[in-house]
PDB file of C-alpha atoms in Angstrom:
ATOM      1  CA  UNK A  17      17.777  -0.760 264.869  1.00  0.00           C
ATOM      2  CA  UNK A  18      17.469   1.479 261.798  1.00  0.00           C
ATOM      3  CA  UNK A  19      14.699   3.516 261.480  1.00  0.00           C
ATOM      4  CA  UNK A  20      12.629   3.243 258.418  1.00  0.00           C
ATOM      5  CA  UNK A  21      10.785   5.938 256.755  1.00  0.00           C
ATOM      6  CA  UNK A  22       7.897   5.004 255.450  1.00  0.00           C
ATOM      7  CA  UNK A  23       5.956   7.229 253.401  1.00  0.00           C
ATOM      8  CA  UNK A  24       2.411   7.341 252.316  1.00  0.00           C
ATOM      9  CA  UNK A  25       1.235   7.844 248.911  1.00  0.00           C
ATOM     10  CA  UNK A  26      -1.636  10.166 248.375  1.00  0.00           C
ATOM     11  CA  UNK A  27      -3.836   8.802 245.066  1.00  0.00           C
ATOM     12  CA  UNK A  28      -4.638  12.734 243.834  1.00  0.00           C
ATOM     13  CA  UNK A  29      -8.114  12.076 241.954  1.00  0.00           C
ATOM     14  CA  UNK A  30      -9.214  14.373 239.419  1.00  0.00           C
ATOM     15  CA  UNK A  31     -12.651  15.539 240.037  1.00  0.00           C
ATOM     16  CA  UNK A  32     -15.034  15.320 237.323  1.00  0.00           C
ATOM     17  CA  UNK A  33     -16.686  18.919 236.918  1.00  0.00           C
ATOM     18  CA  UNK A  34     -20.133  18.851 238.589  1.00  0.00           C
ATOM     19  CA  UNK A  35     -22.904  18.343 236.011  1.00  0.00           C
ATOM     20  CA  UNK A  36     -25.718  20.945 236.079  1.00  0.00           C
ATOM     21  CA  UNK A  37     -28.647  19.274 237.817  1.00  0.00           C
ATOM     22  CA  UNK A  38     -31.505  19.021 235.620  1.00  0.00           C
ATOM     23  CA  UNK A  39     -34.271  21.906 236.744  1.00  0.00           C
ATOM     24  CA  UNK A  40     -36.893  19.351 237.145  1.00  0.00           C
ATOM     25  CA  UNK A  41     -40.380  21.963 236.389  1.00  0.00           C
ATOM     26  CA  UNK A  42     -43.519  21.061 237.829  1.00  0.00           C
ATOM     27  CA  UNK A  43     -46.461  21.563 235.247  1.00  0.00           C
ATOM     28  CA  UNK A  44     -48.901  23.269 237.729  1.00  0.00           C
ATOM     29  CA  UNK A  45     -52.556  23.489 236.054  1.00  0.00           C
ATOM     30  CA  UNK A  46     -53.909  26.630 236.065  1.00  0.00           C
ATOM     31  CA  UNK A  47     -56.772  26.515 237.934  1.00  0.00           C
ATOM     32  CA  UNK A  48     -60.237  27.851 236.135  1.00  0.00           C
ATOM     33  CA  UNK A  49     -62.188  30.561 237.828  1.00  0.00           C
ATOM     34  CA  UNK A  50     -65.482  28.711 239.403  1.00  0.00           C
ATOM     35  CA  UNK A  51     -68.628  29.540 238.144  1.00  0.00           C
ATOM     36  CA  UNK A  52     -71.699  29.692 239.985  1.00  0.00           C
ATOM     37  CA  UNK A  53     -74.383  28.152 238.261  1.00  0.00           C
ATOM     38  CA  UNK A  54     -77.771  29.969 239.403  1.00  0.00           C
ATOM     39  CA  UNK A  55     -80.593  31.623 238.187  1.00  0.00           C
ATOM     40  CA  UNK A  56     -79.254  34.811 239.496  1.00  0.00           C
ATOM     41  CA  UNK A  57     -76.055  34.909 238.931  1.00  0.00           C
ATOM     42  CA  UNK A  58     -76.568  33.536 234.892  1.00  0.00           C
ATOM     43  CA  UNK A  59     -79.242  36.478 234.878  1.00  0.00           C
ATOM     44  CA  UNK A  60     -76.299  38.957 235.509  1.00  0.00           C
ATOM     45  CA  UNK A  61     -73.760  37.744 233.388  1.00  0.00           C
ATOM     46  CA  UNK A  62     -76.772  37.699 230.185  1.00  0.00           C
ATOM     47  CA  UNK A  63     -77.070  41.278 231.028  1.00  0.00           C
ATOM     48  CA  UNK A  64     -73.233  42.072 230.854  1.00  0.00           C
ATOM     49  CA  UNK A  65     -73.032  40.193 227.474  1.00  0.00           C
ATOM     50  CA  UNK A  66     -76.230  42.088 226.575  1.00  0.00           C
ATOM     51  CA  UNK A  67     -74.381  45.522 227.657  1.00  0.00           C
ATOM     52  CA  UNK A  68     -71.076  44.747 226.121  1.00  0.00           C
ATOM     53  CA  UNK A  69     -73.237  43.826 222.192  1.00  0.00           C
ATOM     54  CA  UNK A  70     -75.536  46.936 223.217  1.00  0.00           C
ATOM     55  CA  UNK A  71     -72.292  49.306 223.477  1.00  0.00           C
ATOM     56  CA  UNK A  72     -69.991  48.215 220.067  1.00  0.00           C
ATOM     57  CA  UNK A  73     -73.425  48.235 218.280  1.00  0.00           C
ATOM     58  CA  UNK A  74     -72.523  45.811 216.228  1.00  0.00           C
ATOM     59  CA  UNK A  75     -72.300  41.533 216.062  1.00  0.00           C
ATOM     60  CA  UNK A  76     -69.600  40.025 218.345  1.00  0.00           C
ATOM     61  CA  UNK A  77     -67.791  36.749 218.677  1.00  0.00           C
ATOM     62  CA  UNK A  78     -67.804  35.193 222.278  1.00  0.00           C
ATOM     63  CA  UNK A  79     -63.803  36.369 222.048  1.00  0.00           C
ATOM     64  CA  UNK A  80     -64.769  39.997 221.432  1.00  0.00           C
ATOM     65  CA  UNK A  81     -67.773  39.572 224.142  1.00  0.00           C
ATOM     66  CA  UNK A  82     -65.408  37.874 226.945  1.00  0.00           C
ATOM     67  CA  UNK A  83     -62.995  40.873 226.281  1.00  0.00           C
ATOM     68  CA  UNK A  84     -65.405  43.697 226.100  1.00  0.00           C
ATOM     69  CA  UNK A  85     -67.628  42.103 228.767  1.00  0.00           C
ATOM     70  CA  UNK A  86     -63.999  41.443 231.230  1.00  0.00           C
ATOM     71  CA  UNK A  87     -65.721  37.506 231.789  1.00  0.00           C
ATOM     72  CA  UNK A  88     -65.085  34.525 231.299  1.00  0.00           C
ATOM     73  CA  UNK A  89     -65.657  32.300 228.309  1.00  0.00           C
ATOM     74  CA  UNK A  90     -68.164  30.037 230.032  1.00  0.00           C
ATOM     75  CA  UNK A  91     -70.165  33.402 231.635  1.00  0.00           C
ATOM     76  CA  UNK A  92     -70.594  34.123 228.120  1.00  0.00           C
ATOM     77  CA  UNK A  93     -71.874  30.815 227.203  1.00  0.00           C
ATOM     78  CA  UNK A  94     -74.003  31.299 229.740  1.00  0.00           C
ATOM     79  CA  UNK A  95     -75.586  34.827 229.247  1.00  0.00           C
ATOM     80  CA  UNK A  96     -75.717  34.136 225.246  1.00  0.00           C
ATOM     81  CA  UNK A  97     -77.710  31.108 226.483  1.00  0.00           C
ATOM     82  CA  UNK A  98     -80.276  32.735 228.197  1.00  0.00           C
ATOM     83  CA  UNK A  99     -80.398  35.485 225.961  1.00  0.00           C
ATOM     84  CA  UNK A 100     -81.097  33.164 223.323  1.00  0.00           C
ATOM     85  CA  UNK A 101     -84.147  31.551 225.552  1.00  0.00           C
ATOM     86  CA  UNK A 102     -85.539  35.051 225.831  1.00  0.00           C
ATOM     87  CA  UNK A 103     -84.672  36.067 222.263  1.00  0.00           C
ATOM     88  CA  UNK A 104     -82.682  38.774 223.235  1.00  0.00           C
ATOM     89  CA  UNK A 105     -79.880  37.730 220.549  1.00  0.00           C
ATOM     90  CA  UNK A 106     -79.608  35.542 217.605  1.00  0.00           C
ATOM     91  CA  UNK A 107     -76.239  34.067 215.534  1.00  0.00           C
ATOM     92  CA  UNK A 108     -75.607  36.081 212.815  1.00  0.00           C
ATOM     93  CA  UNK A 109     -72.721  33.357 210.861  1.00  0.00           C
ATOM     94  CA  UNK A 110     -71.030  32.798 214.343  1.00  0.00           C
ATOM     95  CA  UNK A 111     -70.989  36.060 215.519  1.00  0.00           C
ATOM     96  CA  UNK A 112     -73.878  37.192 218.130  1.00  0.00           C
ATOM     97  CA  UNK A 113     -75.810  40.005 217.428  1.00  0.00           C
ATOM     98  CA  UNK A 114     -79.260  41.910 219.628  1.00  0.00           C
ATOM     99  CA  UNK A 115     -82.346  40.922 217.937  1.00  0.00           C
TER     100      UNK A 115
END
C-alpha cells in the first residue's frame, strides 16, 4: 500500500488591530459640604460674614464674602440672613454693606 501524505492547510487570518476601548467616565457628583442648620451655628457664621465686611471696609458681594469669609455660599446666606433680622447689614444695589 502507498502511503499518502496528507497535508493540512492552515487558514492564516489577519487580525483586525484591536480598537481602543472606549474610557467609559463615571460623572461622580460632587458632594456639597452639609450645613448645620441651628441657632448656634447660623449665629457664628453671621459673625464671620460680619468680620469679613468689617475688615475690607467696604460693600461686598456674597462671592467676595464666601472668599474673604473661607465659607460656603449657603453660610453666607445664612449669616447675611440673620444679620439682616438684626439690622446689622443692608443691600446696597446687590452688594452687602454694615449698617
Amino acid at each position: 500500500m502507498a502511503e499518502q501524505k496528507t497535508t493540512k492547510s492552515v487558514a492564516t487570518t489577519a487580525k483586525k488591530p484591536a480598537t481602543p476601548k472606549k474610557e467609559t467616565t463615571k460623572k461622580v457628583a460632587a458632594k456639597k459640604p452639609e450645613v448645620v442648620i441651628n441657632a448656634e451655628n447660623v449665629g457664628f457664621k453671621a459673625g464671620d460674614v460680619y468680620q469679613a465686611l468689617a475688615s475690607e471696609a467696604k460693600a461686598l458681594t456674597v462671592a467676595e464674602i464666601q472668599k474673604t469669609a473661607k465659607i460656603s455660599k449657603e453660610e453666607v446666606l445664612l449669616g447675611i440672613g440673620w444679620l439682616l433680622k438684626e439690622g446689622k447689614v443692608k443691600d446696597d444695589n446687590g452688594k452687602i454693606v454694615l449698617a
